Each structure stands twice: as C-alpha cells, then as structure tokens.
Short mmCIF file of C-alpha atoms and ligand atoms in Angstrom, two decimals:
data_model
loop_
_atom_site.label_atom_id
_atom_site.label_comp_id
_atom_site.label_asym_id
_atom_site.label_seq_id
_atom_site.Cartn_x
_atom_site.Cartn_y
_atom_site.Cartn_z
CA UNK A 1 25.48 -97.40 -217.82
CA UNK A 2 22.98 -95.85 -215.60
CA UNK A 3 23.01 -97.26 -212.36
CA UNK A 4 26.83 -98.01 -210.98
CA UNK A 5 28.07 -101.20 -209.48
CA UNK A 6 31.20 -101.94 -208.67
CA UNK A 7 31.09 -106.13 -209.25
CA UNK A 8 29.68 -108.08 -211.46
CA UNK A 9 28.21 -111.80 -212.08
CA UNK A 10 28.02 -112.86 -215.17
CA UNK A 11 25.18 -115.85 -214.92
CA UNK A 12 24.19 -118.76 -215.96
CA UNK A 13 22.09 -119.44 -219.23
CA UNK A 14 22.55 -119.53 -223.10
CA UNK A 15 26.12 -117.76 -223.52
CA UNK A 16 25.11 -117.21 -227.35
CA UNK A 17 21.63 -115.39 -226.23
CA UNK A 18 23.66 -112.97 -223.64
CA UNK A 19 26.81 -112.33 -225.72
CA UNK A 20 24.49 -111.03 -228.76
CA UNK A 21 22.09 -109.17 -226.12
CA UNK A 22 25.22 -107.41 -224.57
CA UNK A 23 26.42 -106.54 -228.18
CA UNK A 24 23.41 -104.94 -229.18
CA UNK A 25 23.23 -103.08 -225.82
CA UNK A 26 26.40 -101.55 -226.23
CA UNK A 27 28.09 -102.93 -223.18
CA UNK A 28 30.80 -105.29 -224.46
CA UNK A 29 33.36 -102.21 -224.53
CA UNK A 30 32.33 -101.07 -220.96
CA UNK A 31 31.93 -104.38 -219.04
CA UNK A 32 35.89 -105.31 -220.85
CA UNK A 33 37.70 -101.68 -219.72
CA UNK A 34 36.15 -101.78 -215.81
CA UNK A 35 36.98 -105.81 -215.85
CA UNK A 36 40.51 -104.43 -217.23
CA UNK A 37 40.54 -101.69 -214.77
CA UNK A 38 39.87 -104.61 -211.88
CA UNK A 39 36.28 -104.86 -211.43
CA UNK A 40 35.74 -108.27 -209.79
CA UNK A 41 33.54 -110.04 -211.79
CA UNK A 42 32.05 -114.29 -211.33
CA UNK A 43 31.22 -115.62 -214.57
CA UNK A 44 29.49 -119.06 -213.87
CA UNK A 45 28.74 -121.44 -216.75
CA UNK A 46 27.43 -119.40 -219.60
CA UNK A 47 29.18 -116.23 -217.95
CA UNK A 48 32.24 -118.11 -217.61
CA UNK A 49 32.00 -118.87 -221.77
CA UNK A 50 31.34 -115.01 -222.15
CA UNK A 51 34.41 -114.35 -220.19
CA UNK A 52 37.01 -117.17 -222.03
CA UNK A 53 39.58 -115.50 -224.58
CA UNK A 54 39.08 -118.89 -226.61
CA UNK A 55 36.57 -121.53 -227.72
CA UNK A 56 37.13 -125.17 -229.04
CA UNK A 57 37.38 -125.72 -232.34
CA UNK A 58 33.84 -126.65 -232.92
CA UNK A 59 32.02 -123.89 -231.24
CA UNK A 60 30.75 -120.89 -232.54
CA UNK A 61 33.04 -118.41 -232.82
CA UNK A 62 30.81 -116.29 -234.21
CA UNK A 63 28.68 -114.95 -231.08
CA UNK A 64 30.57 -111.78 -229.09
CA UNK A 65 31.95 -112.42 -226.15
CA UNK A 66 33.82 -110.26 -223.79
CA UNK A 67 37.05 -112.45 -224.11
CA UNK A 68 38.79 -111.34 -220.98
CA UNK A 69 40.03 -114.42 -219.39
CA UNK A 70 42.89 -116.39 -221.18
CA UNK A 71 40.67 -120.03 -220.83
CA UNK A 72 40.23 -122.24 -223.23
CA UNK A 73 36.47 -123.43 -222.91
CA UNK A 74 34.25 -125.95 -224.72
CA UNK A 75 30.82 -125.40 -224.43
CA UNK A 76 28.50 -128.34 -223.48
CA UNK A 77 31.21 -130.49 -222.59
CA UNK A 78 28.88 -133.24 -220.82
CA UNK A 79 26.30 -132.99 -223.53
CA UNK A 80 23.51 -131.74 -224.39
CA UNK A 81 20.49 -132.11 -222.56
CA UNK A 82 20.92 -134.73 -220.19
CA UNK A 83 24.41 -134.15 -218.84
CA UNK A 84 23.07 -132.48 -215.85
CA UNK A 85 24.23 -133.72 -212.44
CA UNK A 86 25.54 -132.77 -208.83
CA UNK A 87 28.74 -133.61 -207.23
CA UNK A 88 31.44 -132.20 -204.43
CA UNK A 89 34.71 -130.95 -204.90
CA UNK A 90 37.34 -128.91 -203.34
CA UNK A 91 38.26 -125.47 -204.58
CA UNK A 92 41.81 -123.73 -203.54
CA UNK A 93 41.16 -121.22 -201.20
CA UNK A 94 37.53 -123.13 -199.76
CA UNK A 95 38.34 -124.99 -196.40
CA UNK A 96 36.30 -128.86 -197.24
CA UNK A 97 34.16 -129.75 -199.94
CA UNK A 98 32.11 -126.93 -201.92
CA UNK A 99 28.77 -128.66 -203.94
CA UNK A 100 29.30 -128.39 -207.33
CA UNK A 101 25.76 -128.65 -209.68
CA UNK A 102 26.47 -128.79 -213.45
CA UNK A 103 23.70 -127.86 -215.75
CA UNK A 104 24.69 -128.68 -219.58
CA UNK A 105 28.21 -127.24 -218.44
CA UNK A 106 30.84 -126.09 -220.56
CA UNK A 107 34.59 -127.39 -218.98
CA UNK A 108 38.03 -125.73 -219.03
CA UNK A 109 40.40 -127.01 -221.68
CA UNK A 110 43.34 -124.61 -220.84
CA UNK A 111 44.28 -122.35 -218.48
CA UNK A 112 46.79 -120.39 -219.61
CA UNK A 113 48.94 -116.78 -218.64
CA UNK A 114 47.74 -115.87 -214.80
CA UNK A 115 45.10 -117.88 -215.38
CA UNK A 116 45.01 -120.55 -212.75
CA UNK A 117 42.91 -124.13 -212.18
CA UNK A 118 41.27 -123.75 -208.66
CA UNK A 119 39.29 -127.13 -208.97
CA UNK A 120 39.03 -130.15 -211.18
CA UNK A 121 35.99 -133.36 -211.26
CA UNK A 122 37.15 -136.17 -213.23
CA UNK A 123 40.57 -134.10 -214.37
CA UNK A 124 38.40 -131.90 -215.92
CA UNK A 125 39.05 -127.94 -214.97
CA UNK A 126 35.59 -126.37 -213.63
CA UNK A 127 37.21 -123.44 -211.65
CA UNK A 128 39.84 -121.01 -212.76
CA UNK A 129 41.26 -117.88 -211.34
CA UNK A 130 42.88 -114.66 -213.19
CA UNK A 131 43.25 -111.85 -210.55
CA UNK A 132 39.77 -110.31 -210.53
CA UNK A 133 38.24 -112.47 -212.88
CA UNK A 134 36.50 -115.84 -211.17
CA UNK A 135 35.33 -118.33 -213.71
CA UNK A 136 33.81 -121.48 -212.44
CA UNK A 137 31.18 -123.88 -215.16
CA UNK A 138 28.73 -125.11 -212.36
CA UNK A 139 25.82 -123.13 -210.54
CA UNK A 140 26.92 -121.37 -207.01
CA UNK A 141 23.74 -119.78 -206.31
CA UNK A 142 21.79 -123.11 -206.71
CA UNK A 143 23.62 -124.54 -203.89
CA UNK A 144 23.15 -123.53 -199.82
CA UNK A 145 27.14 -122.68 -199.55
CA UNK A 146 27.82 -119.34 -200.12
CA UNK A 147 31.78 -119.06 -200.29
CA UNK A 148 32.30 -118.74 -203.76
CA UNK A 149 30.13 -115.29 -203.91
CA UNK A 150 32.05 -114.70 -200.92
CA UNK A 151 35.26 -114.56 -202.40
CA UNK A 152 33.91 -112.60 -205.03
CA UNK A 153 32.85 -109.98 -202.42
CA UNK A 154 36.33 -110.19 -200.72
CA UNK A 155 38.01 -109.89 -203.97
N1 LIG B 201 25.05 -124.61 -222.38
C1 LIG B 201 25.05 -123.19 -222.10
C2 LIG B 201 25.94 -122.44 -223.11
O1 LIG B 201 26.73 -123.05 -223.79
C3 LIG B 201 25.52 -122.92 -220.70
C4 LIG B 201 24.59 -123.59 -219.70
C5 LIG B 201 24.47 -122.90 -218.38
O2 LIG B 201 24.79 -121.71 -218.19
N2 LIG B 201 23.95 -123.63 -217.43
O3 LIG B 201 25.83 -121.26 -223.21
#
C-alpha cells in the first residue's frame, strides 16, 4: 500500500461489493496482519460484516471478508429496504445517550472470545468491542456526535 495510515474505517455500504473489491486489490492479507499487529480499525455496518469471523446461516458465505472479529453477524437483520430508522442508545464507555441511525443494518448474533457487547436496541447487539477492533451496525458519521470516532482515535 502506497500511502501509510496508521487507522482504519471500514464504512458503510454493500459488504459483498467491498469484500470482492478488496480481494481483487490485493489487500485482504495486509489490512488482516496490521489489524493483527493492532491497527485500530471502526468497521460500521457493512465494515462491521467485513470484519465478523462468522455469518448466519443464510448469508453468503461466499464473498471475502477479512474475518478478524469473532462476531456472529446477520446481514439485513431489519430487512431489506425499508428497515431504515433512527433511535438513541447508550454505549459502554459514552457518558448519556449516543444517536444511533440504522440503514438496512446487519445486527450482532454473538459475541464471542474478547469480543464484547458495548450496546444493545431492542436486545439486539449493535456495538461490540475486541481490543483494537470497534464494530458497531449503525452510521456514526451521519450523526452530529463525534465520540465513537473519538474512541477510535484514542484507541
Ligand atoms: N445491507 C448492507 C450489507 O449487508 C449494509 C448496509 C450499510 O452498510 N448501511 O452489506
């Protein structure tokens, strides 16, 4: 890789489109040994699917992934097209409420190793935490509140 960087976000989007577009790039190998090494990296919705070890039993297994991050996520959990909506939560380690916007979002099944929840909406997992890997299935950067990127600049 050319230029250098030292974090990484991983964002939202079609997971299937960006997992076969950073296969045929080459950078599957590279992006997995620096995120090994401890590169902090964000994946959010589609980045967070490129980043889960496992899918559900009815995705596509098929489309290459970096697999890093022992989740267990199903994509489109809400459904297809119109399950698009906005809510607030609380996230460990976020003082108050954080908005949370959901765009045809995939949800955590299973967390599982280091992995760890950081936030639920309806008992459903939409934040999880291993070490230097931040995986959360809403939008961040559509929102006004900043702390998530935050954290990923103080990790
Ligand atoms: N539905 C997309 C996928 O499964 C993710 C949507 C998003 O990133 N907003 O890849």
């Amino acid at each position: 890789m050319k230029q250098d960087f030292d974090r990484l976000v991983l964002p939202g989007g079609e997971s299937t489109v960006q997992g076969k577009l950073l296969d045929e790039l080459g950078m599957l190998e590279e992006l997995r040994a620096r995120i090994a090494k401890g590169m902090p990296v964000l994946g959010t919705c589609a980045g967070l699917i490129l980043l889960a070890h496992d899918l559900a039993a009815h995705d596509d297994k098929g489309t290459p992934r970096l697999a890093t991050m022992d989740v267990l996520v199903e994509r489109n959990a809400y459904g297809r097209q119109l399950g698009s909506f906005r809510t607030k939560g609380q996230v460990a380690g976020i003082d108050g409420e954080v908005p949370l916007t959901f765009i045809r979002a995939p949800r955590i099944v299973e967390v599982h190793g280091d992995a760890k929840a950081l936030a639920k909406v309806d008992g459903r997992i939409v934040a999880a935490r291993q070490g230097n890997q931040l995986g959360v299935t809403f939008h961040p950067e559509l929102d006004e509140d900043t702390r998530l990127h935050e954290l990923l600049l103080q990790m």
